[in-house]
C-alpha positions in Angstrom: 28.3 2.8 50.8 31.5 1.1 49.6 30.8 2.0 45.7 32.8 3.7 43.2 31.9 6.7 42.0 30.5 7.4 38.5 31.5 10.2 36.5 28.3 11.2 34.3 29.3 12.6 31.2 26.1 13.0 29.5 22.6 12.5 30.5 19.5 10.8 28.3 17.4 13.5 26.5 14.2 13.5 24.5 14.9 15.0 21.7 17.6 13.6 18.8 19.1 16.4 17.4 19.8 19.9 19.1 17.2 22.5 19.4 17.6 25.3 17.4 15.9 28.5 17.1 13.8 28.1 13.4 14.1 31.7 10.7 17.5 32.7 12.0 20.3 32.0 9.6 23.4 33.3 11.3 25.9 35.5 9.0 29.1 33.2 8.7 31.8 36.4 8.8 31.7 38.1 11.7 30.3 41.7 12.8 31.7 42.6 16.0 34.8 41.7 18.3 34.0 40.6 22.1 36.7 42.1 24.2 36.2 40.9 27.6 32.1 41.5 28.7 32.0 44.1 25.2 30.8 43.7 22.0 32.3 46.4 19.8 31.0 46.7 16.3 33.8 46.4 13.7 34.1 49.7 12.4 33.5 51.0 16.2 37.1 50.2 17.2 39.9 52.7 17.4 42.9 51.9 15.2 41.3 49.0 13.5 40.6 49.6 9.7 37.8 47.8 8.0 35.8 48.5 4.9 31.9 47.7 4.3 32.0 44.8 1.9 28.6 43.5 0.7 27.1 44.5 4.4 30.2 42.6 5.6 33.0 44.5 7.4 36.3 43.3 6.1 39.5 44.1 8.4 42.4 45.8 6.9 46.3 45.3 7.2 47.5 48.0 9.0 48.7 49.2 12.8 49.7 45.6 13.5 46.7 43.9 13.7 47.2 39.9 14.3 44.3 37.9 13.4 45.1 34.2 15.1 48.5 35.4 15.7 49.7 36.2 12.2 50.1 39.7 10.5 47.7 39.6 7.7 48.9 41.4 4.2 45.1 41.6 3.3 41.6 42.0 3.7 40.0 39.5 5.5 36.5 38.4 6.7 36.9 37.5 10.5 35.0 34.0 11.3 33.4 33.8 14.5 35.9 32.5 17.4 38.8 35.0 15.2 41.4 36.1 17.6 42.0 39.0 17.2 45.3 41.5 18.6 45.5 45.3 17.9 47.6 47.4 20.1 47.8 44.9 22.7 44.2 44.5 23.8 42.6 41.2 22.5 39.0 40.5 21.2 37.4 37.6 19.9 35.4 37.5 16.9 31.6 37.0 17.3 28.3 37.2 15.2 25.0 39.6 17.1 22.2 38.4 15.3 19.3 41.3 14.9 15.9 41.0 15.0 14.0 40.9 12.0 
């Protein structure tokens, strides 16, 4: 009818602060690396080298792995969102919760 339109960024809600699921405390180093629709457990890839750590899997230098494009000399404990490049296929760094 001859008005502008609005674009609607966000919309009024009831509640304050997010909702969030109570009891789950979500690990902050990641355990598995999403490679397209997959979730593959750390120590489940081939030609990636990682080492239990405290429950933790730490990834290993080695076979040109880039973690957010840059060679790593070390150990390191992959934070969720982690990109991660071995032998050309790329994965991104994700926590699955379990059931307790």
């Amino acid at each position: 009818d001859g008005e502008a339109l609005r674009l609607v960024r966000s919309l009024p809600h009831e509640h304050d602060q997010p909702v969030t699921a109570t009891g789950i405390q979500p690990s902050t180093i990641a355990n598995h690396l999403l490679q397209n629709n997959t979730a593959w457990a750390l120590g489940d890839i081939d030609g990636l080298t990682s080492e239990e750590r405290g429950g933790e899997h730490w990834v290993l230098p080695g076979n040109g792995v880039r973690i957010n494009d840059k060679q790593i000399s070390q150990a390191v404990a992959l934070q969720p969102g982690d990109q991660v490049i071995l032998a050309e296929r790329h994965y991104t760094a994700i926590v699955v919760m379990k059931r307790s």
